[in-house]
Short mmCIF file of C-alpha atoms in Angstrom, two decimals:
data_model
loop_
_atom_site.label_atom_id
_atom_site.label_comp_id
_atom_site.label_asym_id
_atom_site.label_seq_id
_atom_site.Cartn_x
_atom_site.Cartn_y
_atom_site.Cartn_z
CA MET N 1 -5.64 -33.32 -0.33
CA THR N 2 -8.67 -32.74 -2.48
CA LEU N 3 -10.53 -29.92 -0.75
CA PRO N 4 -12.30 -28.08 -3.53
CA CYS N 5 -11.00 -24.67 -4.36
CA ASN N 6 -12.74 -22.00 -6.39
CA PHE N 7 -10.30 -20.96 -9.04
CA PHE N 8 -6.90 -22.23 -8.11
CA VAL N 9 -5.28 -25.57 -7.85
CA ALA N 10 -4.30 -26.08 -4.23
CA GLN N 11 -1.17 -24.03 -3.99
CA VAL N 12 1.25 -23.07 -1.26
CA MET N 13 3.60 -20.16 -1.63
CA THR N 14 7.23 -21.15 -1.28
CA GLU N 15 9.83 -19.23 0.68
CA LEU N 16 11.42 -18.47 -2.63
CA ALA N 17 8.43 -16.47 -3.78
CA LEU N 18 8.13 -14.86 -0.35
CA SER N 19 11.73 -13.65 -0.43
CA HIS N 20 11.09 -12.12 -3.85
CA TYR N 21 8.20 -10.04 -2.60
CA LEU N 22 10.17 -9.04 0.49
CA LEU N 23 13.03 -7.92 -1.74
CA THR N 24 10.69 -5.72 -3.77
CA SER N 25 9.24 -4.33 -0.58
CA ALA N 26 12.68 -3.56 0.86
CA VAL N 27 13.84 -1.83 -2.31
CA LEU N 28 10.68 0.29 -2.52
CA PHE N 29 11.03 1.25 1.15
CA VAL N 30 14.65 2.31 0.73
CA VAL N 31 13.87 4.27 -2.42
CA GLY N 32 11.17 6.09 -0.46
CA LEU N 33 13.62 6.77 2.37
CA VAL N 34 16.28 8.11 0.01
CA GLY N 35 13.68 10.29 -1.67
CA PHE N 36 12.53 11.66 1.68
CA LEU N 37 16.10 12.57 2.59
CA ALA N 38 17.12 13.95 -0.79
CA ARG N 39 14.12 15.87 -2.08
CA ARG N 40 13.52 19.44 -0.95
CA ASN N 41 9.94 19.86 -2.13
CA MET N 42 7.64 19.31 0.85
CA ILE N 43 4.88 17.66 -1.22
CA ILE N 44 7.34 15.19 -2.75
CA MET N 45 8.69 14.40 0.71
CA PHE N 46 5.22 13.40 1.83
CA LEU N 47 4.75 11.44 -1.39
CA CYS N 48 7.89 9.50 -0.45
CA THR N 49 6.36 8.56 2.90
CA GLU N 50 3.39 7.20 0.96
CA LEU N 51 5.87 5.09 -1.01
CA MET N 52 7.20 3.68 2.27
CA PHE N 53 3.63 2.84 3.36
CA GLN N 54 3.21 1.05 0.05
CA ALA N 55 6.33 -1.04 0.65
CA ALA N 56 5.06 -2.04 4.09
CA ALA N 57 1.73 -3.06 2.58
CA ILE N 58 3.46 -5.33 0.04
CA ALA N 59 5.40 -7.06 2.83
CA MET N 60 2.20 -7.55 4.84
CA ILE N 61 0.30 -9.05 1.93
CA ALA N 62 3.20 -11.34 1.07
CA PHE N 63 3.36 -12.65 4.63
CA SER N 64 -0.42 -12.98 4.70
CA ARG N 65 -0.26 -15.18 1.62
CA TYR N 66 2.68 -17.16 2.97
CA HIS N 67 1.00 -17.95 6.27
CA MET N 68 -2.39 -18.40 4.55
CA ASN N 69 -4.00 -16.00 6.99
CA VAL N 70 -6.02 -12.93 6.00
CA GLN N 71 -5.04 -10.84 9.02
CA GLY N 72 -2.19 -9.31 7.07
CA GLN N 73 -4.67 -8.05 4.50
CA THR N 74 -6.87 -6.65 7.26
CA PHE N 75 -3.91 -4.72 8.57
CA VAL N 76 -3.33 -3.17 5.15
CA ILE N 77 -6.78 -1.60 5.44
CA PHE N 78 -5.56 0.21 8.55
CA ILE N 79 -2.39 1.26 6.72
CA LEU N 80 -4.60 2.77 4.02
CA THR N 81 -6.60 4.59 6.70
CA VAL N 82 -3.51 6.08 8.29
CA ALA N 83 -2.11 7.01 4.87
CA ALA N 84 -5.33 8.81 3.94
CA ALA N 85 -5.45 10.69 7.26
CA GLU N 86 -1.80 11.62 6.92
CA ALA N 87 -2.27 12.84 3.35
CA ALA N 88 -5.20 15.06 4.35
CA LEU N 89 -3.41 16.65 7.31
CA ALA N 90 0.00 16.94 5.67
CA LEU N 91 -1.39 18.54 2.54
CA GLY N 92 -3.47 20.96 4.62
CA LEU N 93 -0.29 21.98 6.44
CA VAL N 94 1.70 22.27 3.21
CA VAL N 95 -0.91 24.57 1.68
CA LEU N 96 -0.83 26.70 4.83
CA LEU N 97 2.98 26.93 4.76
CA TYR N 98 2.92 27.70 1.05
CA ARG N 99 0.59 30.64 1.62
CA ARG N 100 2.96 32.04 4.23
CA LYS N 101 6.18 31.96 2.20
CA GLU N 102 5.09 31.31 -1.41
CA THR N 103 7.54 28.42 -1.71
CA LEU N 104 7.34 24.66 -1.27
CA SER N 105 10.97 24.31 -0.27
CA ALA N 106 11.48 22.64 3.09
CA ASP N 107 14.65 24.70 3.57
CA ALA N 108 12.56 27.84 3.82
CA TRP N 109 11.47 26.65 7.24
CA SER N 110 14.92 25.73 8.54
CA GLU N 111 14.69 28.44 11.19
CA LEU N 112 12.27 26.15 13.01
CA ARG N 113 15.15 23.97 14.18
CA GLU N 114 16.77 26.79 16.10
CA MET C 1 24.50 -17.19 -0.05
CA ASP C 2 27.80 -15.44 -0.27
CA PRO C 3 27.31 -12.38 1.97
CA SER C 4 29.21 -10.22 -0.49
CA ILE C 5 26.40 -10.50 -3.06
CA PRO C 6 23.87 -8.26 -1.27
CA PHE C 7 26.74 -5.99 -0.22
CA LEU C 8 27.98 -5.52 -3.80
CA ALA C 9 24.47 -5.22 -5.20
CA CYS C 10 23.46 -2.59 -2.66
CA LEU C 11 26.71 -0.68 -3.20
CA VAL C 12 26.19 -0.52 -6.95
CA GLY C 13 22.51 0.33 -6.47
CA ALA C 14 23.34 3.17 -4.07
CA ALA C 15 25.98 4.53 -6.45
CA ALA C 16 23.45 4.45 -9.30
CA MET C 17 20.95 6.24 -7.06
CA PHE C 18 23.55 8.90 -6.24
CA VAL C 19 24.21 9.53 -9.92
CA MET C 20 20.49 9.75 -10.66
CA LEU C 21 19.84 12.21 -7.84
CA ARG C 22 22.31 14.73 -9.23
CA PRO C 23 21.56 16.75 -12.31
CA GLY C 24 23.63 15.52 -15.22
CA PRO C 25 23.54 14.47 -18.87
CA LYS C 26 20.59 12.30 -19.80
CA ALA C 27 22.78 9.43 -21.01
CA VAL C 28 24.64 9.16 -17.69
CA ARG C 29 21.44 9.17 -15.64
CA GLY C 30 19.79 6.65 -17.96
CA GLY C 31 22.84 4.40 -17.76
CA ALA C 32 22.75 4.59 -13.97
CA ALA C 33 19.05 3.64 -14.02
CA VAL C 34 19.76 0.58 -16.18
CA VAL C 35 22.66 -0.47 -13.93
CA GLY C 36 20.52 -0.06 -10.79
CA LEU C 37 17.65 -2.13 -12.18
CA GLY C 38 20.08 -4.77 -13.42
CA VAL C 39 21.55 -5.05 -9.94
CA PHE C 40 18.07 -5.47 -8.48
CA ALA C 41 17.31 -8.30 -10.92
CA TRP C 42 20.71 -9.89 -10.21
CA MET C 43 19.96 -9.90 -6.49
CA ALA C 44 16.58 -11.53 -7.10
CA VAL C 45 18.14 -14.26 -9.29
CA GLU C 46 21.01 -14.95 -6.84
CA GLY C 47 18.47 -15.24 -4.06
CA VAL C 48 16.61 -17.85 -6.09
CA LYS C 49 19.77 -19.92 -6.60
CA HIS C 50 20.62 -19.71 -2.90
CA LEU C 51 17.17 -20.83 -1.83
CA ALA C 52 17.06 -23.61 -4.40
CA ARG C 53 20.25 -25.03 -2.86
CA THR C 54 18.98 -24.93 0.71
CA GLY C 55 15.83 -26.78 -0.32
CA LEU C 56 12.18 -25.94 -0.03
CA PRO C 57 10.16 -26.28 3.16
CA ALA C 58 7.86 -29.22 3.79
CA LEU C 59 4.52 -28.35 2.29
CA GLY C 60 2.19 -31.12 3.36
CA ASP C 61 0.16 -32.64 0.58
CA ALA C 62 -0.39 -29.42 -1.29
CA GLN C 63 1.25 -28.68 -4.57
CA PRO C 64 4.14 -26.26 -4.10
CA THR C 65 4.30 -23.54 -6.63
CA ASP C 66 6.91 -21.05 -7.62
CA ARG C 67 4.20 -18.66 -8.80
CA PRO C 68 4.45 -17.02 -12.20
CA GLU C 69 7.95 -15.64 -11.72
CA VAL C 70 7.84 -13.78 -15.02
CA PHE C 71 4.96 -11.62 -13.92
CA TYR C 72 6.56 -11.01 -10.56
CA LEU C 73 9.70 -9.78 -12.27
CA ILE C 74 7.78 -7.58 -14.74
CA PHE C 75 5.60 -5.87 -12.17
CA SER C 76 8.25 -5.38 -9.53
CA LEU C 77 10.67 -3.98 -12.10
CA ILE C 78 7.94 -1.53 -13.16
CA ALA C 79 7.31 -0.65 -9.51
CA VAL C 80 10.97 -0.11 -8.65
CA ALA C 81 11.72 1.78 -11.86
CA SER C 82 8.78 4.14 -11.38
CA ALA C 83 9.67 4.62 -7.72
CA VAL C 84 13.19 5.65 -8.69
CA ARG C 85 11.89 7.92 -11.42
CA MET C 86 9.47 9.39 -8.90
CA ILE C 87 12.22 10.54 -6.57
CA THR C 88 14.47 11.76 -9.37
CA HIS C 89 12.04 13.60 -11.62
CA PRO C 90 12.30 17.39 -11.33
CA ARG C 91 8.62 18.06 -12.04
CA PRO C 92 6.35 17.33 -9.06
CA VAL C 93 3.30 16.49 -11.18
CA TYR C 94 5.25 13.77 -12.97
CA CYS C 95 6.42 12.48 -9.59
CA ALA C 96 2.79 12.03 -8.55
CA LEU C 97 2.00 10.28 -11.84
CA TYR C 98 4.96 7.92 -11.38
CA PHE C 99 3.65 7.15 -7.93
CA VAL C 100 0.33 6.16 -9.52
CA MET C 101 2.40 3.75 -11.63
CA VAL C 102 3.94 2.28 -8.47
CA VAL C 103 0.47 1.87 -6.96
CA LEU C 104 -0.91 0.14 -10.06
CA SER C 105 1.98 -2.31 -10.34
CA SER C 106 1.83 -3.16 -6.65
CA ALA C 107 -1.90 -3.75 -7.08
CA ALA C 108 -0.90 -6.28 -9.73
CA LEU C 109 1.49 -7.87 -7.21
CA PHE C 110 -1.40 -8.04 -4.71
CA LEU C 111 -3.50 -9.84 -7.31
CA MET C 112 -0.72 -12.39 -7.74
CA LEU C 113 -0.74 -12.84 -3.96
CA GLU C 114 -4.49 -13.60 -4.13
CA ALA C 115 -5.42 -10.48 -2.19
CA GLU C 116 -8.09 -9.36 -4.65
CA PHE C 117 -9.98 -7.05 -2.32
CA MET C 118 -6.88 -5.15 -1.25
CA ALA C 119 -5.71 -4.83 -4.86
CA PHE C 120 -8.89 -3.05 -5.89
CA ALA C 121 -9.11 -1.07 -2.64
CA LEU C 122 -5.57 0.11 -3.30
CA VAL C 123 -6.38 1.32 -6.78
CA ILE C 124 -9.58 3.05 -5.63
CA VAL C 125 -8.25 4.61 -2.43
CA TYR C 126 -4.66 5.33 -3.38
CA ALA C 127 -4.71 6.04 -7.08
CA GLY C 128 -8.27 7.36 -7.03
CA ALA C 129 -8.45 9.45 -3.88
CA ILE C 130 -5.12 10.15 -2.19
CA LEU C 131 -3.17 10.82 -5.36
CA ILE C 132 -5.90 13.12 -6.68
CA THR C 133 -5.57 15.13 -3.47
CA TYR C 134 -1.83 15.34 -4.04
CA MET C 135 -2.30 16.45 -7.64
CA PHE C 136 -4.82 19.04 -6.53
CA VAL C 137 -2.42 20.52 -3.98
CA LEU C 138 0.43 20.43 -6.50
CA MET C 139 -1.67 22.44 -8.96
CA LEU C 140 -2.69 24.81 -6.16
CA ALA C 141 0.87 25.43 -5.07
CA GLN C 142 2.36 25.70 -8.55
CA GLN C 143 4.67 28.67 -8.86
CA ALA C 144 4.00 31.06 -11.69
CA PRO C 145 6.68 30.80 -14.39
CA GLU C 146 9.08 33.70 -14.35
CA GLY C 147 9.08 36.00 -17.35
CA ASN C 148 11.00 34.66 -20.31
CA GLN C 149 11.60 31.12 -19.03
CA PRO C 150 8.22 29.42 -18.94
CA HIS C 151 9.73 25.97 -18.37
CA ALA C 152 12.17 26.91 -15.63
CA GLN C 153 11.91 24.79 -12.52
CA PRO C 154 12.45 26.20 -9.05
CA ASP C 155 15.80 25.36 -7.46
CA TYR C 156 14.39 23.12 -4.79
CA ASP C 157 12.92 20.75 -7.37
CA VAL C 158 16.06 20.45 -9.49
CA LEU C 159 18.81 20.16 -6.88
CA ALA C 160 18.73 17.34 -4.38
CA ARG C 161 19.61 17.99 -0.76
CA GLU C 162 22.84 16.10 0.06
CA PRO C 163 22.46 13.22 -2.43
CA ALA C 164 25.65 11.58 -1.11
CA ALA C 165 24.38 11.34 2.47
CA ALA C 166 21.00 10.06 1.24
CA ALA C 167 22.70 7.41 -0.91
CA VAL C 168 24.87 6.26 2.02
CA VAL C 169 21.83 5.95 4.31
CA GLY C 170 19.96 4.09 1.59
CA PHE C 171 22.91 1.73 1.05
CA ILE C 172 23.18 0.84 4.75
CA MET C 173 19.44 0.33 5.10
CA LEU C 174 19.13 -1.79 1.95
CA TRP C 175 22.17 -3.89 2.78
CA LEU C 176 20.75 -4.60 6.23
CA LEU C 177 17.32 -5.48 4.87
CA THR C 178 18.49 -7.69 2.01
CA SER C 179 21.01 -9.64 4.07
CA MET C 180 18.33 -10.19 6.70
CA ILE C 181 15.86 -11.38 4.07
CA PHE C 182 18.30 -13.82 2.45
CA ASP C 183 19.83 -15.08 5.71
CA GLY C 184 16.51 -15.49 7.47
CA MET C 185 15.08 -17.62 4.69
CA GLY C 186 15.20 -21.32 5.32
CA GLY C 187 14.27 -20.81 8.95
CA ALA C 188 10.81 -19.40 8.55
CA ARG C 189 7.95 -21.82 8.10
CA PRO C 190 4.30 -21.07 7.42
CA SER C 191 2.41 -20.90 10.69
CA GLN C 192 -0.11 -23.46 9.46
CA THR C 193 -0.27 -26.18 6.84
CA PHE C 194 -2.43 -25.87 3.78
CA ASP C 195 -4.97 -28.32 5.22
CA GLN C 196 -5.34 -26.32 8.41
CA ALA C 197 -5.70 -23.10 6.46
CA GLU C 198 -8.35 -24.58 4.20
CA ALA C 199 -10.24 -26.01 7.18
CA ALA C 200 -10.15 -22.55 8.80
CA VAL C 201 -11.56 -21.02 5.62
CA TRP C 202 -14.46 -23.48 5.62
CA ASP C 203 -14.94 -22.85 9.31
CA GLU C 204 -15.63 -19.20 8.50
CA LEU C 205 -18.66 -20.39 6.57
CA GLY C 206 -20.26 -21.22 9.92
CA ASN C 207 -20.63 -17.44 10.38
CA MET C 208 -22.63 -17.17 7.16
CA PRO C 209 -25.67 -19.38 7.90
CA ARG C 210 -27.81 -18.03 5.12
CA GLN C 211 -25.28 -19.05 2.48
CA VAL C 212 -25.10 -22.56 3.92
CA SER C 213 -28.87 -22.98 4.13
CA GLN C 214 -29.30 -21.73 0.57
CA ALA C 215 -26.75 -24.25 -0.67
CA VAL C 216 -28.48 -27.03 1.27
CA GLU C 217 -31.89 -25.98 -0.03
CA HIS C 218 -30.51 -26.02 -3.55
CA GLN C 219 -29.01 -29.50 -3.20
CA SER C 220 -31.80 -31.29 -1.38
CA PRO C 221 -35.00 -29.23 -1.11
CA GLY C 222 -37.05 -29.54 2.05
CA SER C 223 -34.26 -30.71 4.31
CA THR C 224 -33.41 -29.01 7.60
CA LEU C 225 -29.99 -28.34 9.06
CA VAL C 226 -29.11 -29.96 12.34
CA ASN C 227 -26.15 -29.46 14.65
CA ASP C 228 -26.46 -25.64 14.17
CA GLY C 229 -25.24 -26.01 10.61
CA ARG C 230 -21.65 -26.68 11.67
CA ILE C 231 -19.23 -27.42 8.88
CA LEU C 232 -17.44 -30.72 9.31
CA ILE C 233 -14.58 -31.93 7.18
CA VAL C 234 -15.30 -35.56 6.28
CA ASP C 235 -12.94 -37.35 3.91
CA ASP C 236 -11.37 -34.01 2.95
CA ARG C 237 -14.76 -32.69 1.90
CA PRO C 238 -16.74 -29.97 3.68
CA THR C 239 -20.08 -31.36 4.80
CA VAL C 240 -23.06 -30.44 6.97
CA GLU C 241 -25.52 -32.68 8.78
CA VAL C 242 -29.09 -32.43 7.57
CA ILE C 243 -32.41 -34.25 8.07
CA LYS C 244 -33.86 -34.83 4.64
CA ALA C 245 -37.57 -34.43 3.99
CA GLY C 246 -39.49 -37.53 5.14
CA GLU C 247 -36.52 -39.05 6.98
CA ALA C 248 -35.92 -39.28 10.70
CA THR C 249 -32.17 -39.71 11.05
CA PRO C 250 -29.60 -37.06 10.09
CA THR C 251 -27.39 -37.68 7.10
CA THR C 252 -24.33 -35.81 5.89
CA LEU C 253 -24.48 -33.61 2.84
CA GLN C 254 -21.48 -32.44 0.86
CA LEU C 255 -21.21 -28.72 0.23
CA PRO C 256 -20.39 -27.52 -3.28
CA ALA C 257 -17.01 -25.95 -3.91
CA SER C 258 -18.65 -22.79 -5.18
CA ILE C 259 -19.69 -21.59 -1.72
CA ARG C 260 -16.14 -21.52 -0.38
CA PRO C 261 -15.78 -18.05 1.21
CA ASN C 262 -13.88 -15.78 -1.16
CA ASN C 263 -11.24 -13.22 -0.35
CA VAL C 264 -13.70 -10.36 0.17
CA GLN C 265 -15.81 -12.42 2.57
CA LEU C 266 -12.76 -13.54 4.51
CA VAL C 267 -11.31 -10.05 4.86
CA GLY C 268 -14.71 -8.62 5.80
CA MET C 269 -15.30 -11.31 8.40
CA ASP C 270 -11.83 -10.77 9.84
CA LEU C 271 -12.31 -7.00 9.96
CA VAL C 272 -15.76 -6.94 11.52
CA ALA C 273 -15.65 -10.01 13.74
CA LYS C 274 -12.06 -9.96 14.99
CA PHE C 275 -11.09 -6.28 14.99
CA PRO C 276 -14.30 -4.30 15.62
CA VAL C 277 -12.62 -1.78 17.95
CA SER C 278 -9.80 -1.15 15.48
CA LEU C 279 -12.39 -0.55 12.78
CA GLU C 280 -14.15 2.04 14.96
CA LEU C 281 -10.82 3.65 15.79
CA ALA C 282 -9.96 3.87 12.10
CA GLY C 283 -13.23 5.73 11.58
CA VAL C 284 -12.39 8.10 14.44
CA ILE C 285 -8.92 8.73 12.98
CA LEU C 286 -10.43 9.60 9.60
CA LEU C 287 -12.98 11.91 11.25
CA MET C 288 -10.27 13.67 13.27
CA ALA C 289 -8.13 14.05 10.14
CA MET C 290 -11.10 15.66 8.42
CA PHE C 291 -11.62 18.05 11.32
CA GLY C 292 -7.92 18.85 11.32
CA ALA C 293 -7.88 19.53 7.60
CA VAL C 294 -10.95 21.78 7.89
CA VAL C 295 -9.42 23.75 10.78
CA LEU C 296 -6.14 24.13 8.89
CA ALA C 297 -7.93 25.24 5.75
CA ARG C 298 -9.98 27.83 7.66
CA LYS C 299 -6.90 29.42 9.17
CA GLN C 300 -6.32 31.89 6.35
CA ILE C 301 -9.88 32.95 5.69
CA GLU C 302 -10.12 36.56 6.70
CA MET C 303 -13.09 37.68 4.67
CA GLY C 304 -16.43 38.07 6.37
CA GLU C 305 -19.65 36.98 4.76
CA ASP C 306 -20.41 40.36 3.26
CA GLU C 307 -17.02 40.61 1.60
CA THR C 308 -17.40 37.11 0.22
CA ARG C 309 -20.76 37.99 -1.28
CA GLU C 310 -19.33 41.14 -2.70
CA ALA C 311 -16.41 39.25 -4.25
CA ALA C 312 -18.90 36.86 -5.81
CA GLY C 313 -20.76 39.82 -7.32
CA MET C 314 -23.80 39.55 -5.08
CA ARG C 315 -25.72 42.10 -3.02
CA ARG C 316 -24.45 42.90 0.44
CA LEU C 317 -26.60 41.48 3.16
CA ASP C 318 -25.91 44.37 5.55
CA LEU C 319 -25.87 42.09 8.49
CA HIS C 320 -24.49 43.93 11.46
CA VAL C 321 -22.92 41.18 13.42
CA ASP C 322 -19.65 41.08 15.24
CA ASP C 323 -16.78 40.01 13.02
CA ASP C 324 -15.37 37.51 15.45
CA GLN C 325 -18.57 35.52 15.28
CA PHE C 326 -17.60 34.42 11.80
CA ASP C 327 -13.89 33.99 11.84
CA GLY C 328 -14.03 31.04 14.17
CA GLY C 329 -11.27 32.47 16.36
CA ALA C 330 -8.82 31.80 13.56
CA GLY C 331 -8.58 34.94 11.46
CA ARG C 332 -6.30 37.00 13.66
#
């Protein structure tokens, strides 16, 4: 196969490399999950959800490269959109809650579950 | 692979995470961090051995590559280490900065995966915009230091909520994910061969007629494209059919390698041509989020215009309008 390529020698990603990226993605996702469960600061909890978004994006890009199809990259754009919208709304809410009780602790709002 | 390897690795990793989530001496927490990262690297290396034994998939004529493994290991270790530090650091501002580190190193991973556009979009949107918003809110909601202890941290930043339960959940989740990743490998095949993928990339060029006609004009001036400028693969080379100046019959013309659509063009074409409705919906979501944020931010404003002007040291306007005209129904 001699189709000309811009910068790279014709290369195909192996499953080996794919599993590496998936491993990184899984570890980042689980770290984000543990952080969401363990931290008590509301802002950090939302930051941990951003970390989980990030892990999903890495998996998408790795699969996109593996299948040689850019749709995975297109989907990451939508992930970014949702992450930005979530950050704006969540932070607006957090500021509102902070003004009410002067604390960022999520436990301060535990009466909501009753 | 021996199924006990991901089990053991995840167990040790979860234990290290548990130690790091609890306040303790620096040496113990640092040791736990080293052990956790070591386990992560061990899992990656064992996975490599396992896959090397089962053999690599058929790759067509293209050159298989194991990518620069060294850079993968460097950047993913940075990403994982900063992620762990992010959820264990007691100061929220440092957490946000460590998250920037995670974003930058995953942008490097994206570059290695040849997703150049997304790598830069990630740095601009995530590190540049979203994280700045987070930092801004963190500064806004910073609690004033109490009296004689200027460096004291509030309780909820220092003490984790049920670190044991969180570590157990993390262990189960990670064990599940890693065993699925390592067991599933060897069955998955790329959905298309390299040749098909490359042909599809050149096919995209058919949607960019100006680029094709410029390339043709550059190679043989005065010739006209026939067959609607369709790209044909002849002898593994992308070609178009043209009628050269002063000739009657069409001939084929090879296209130069330099006009192969790049990553930005491919992503843009995919986004606009294949998912136009999703693109519009993404815009609507962003607009709604902006409205939502504005409504939420207005909630607490209770000052009328005159009071605002007074607070800013300006003359009162003495407008005699009803108060509820200004508070937007929110300042109750």
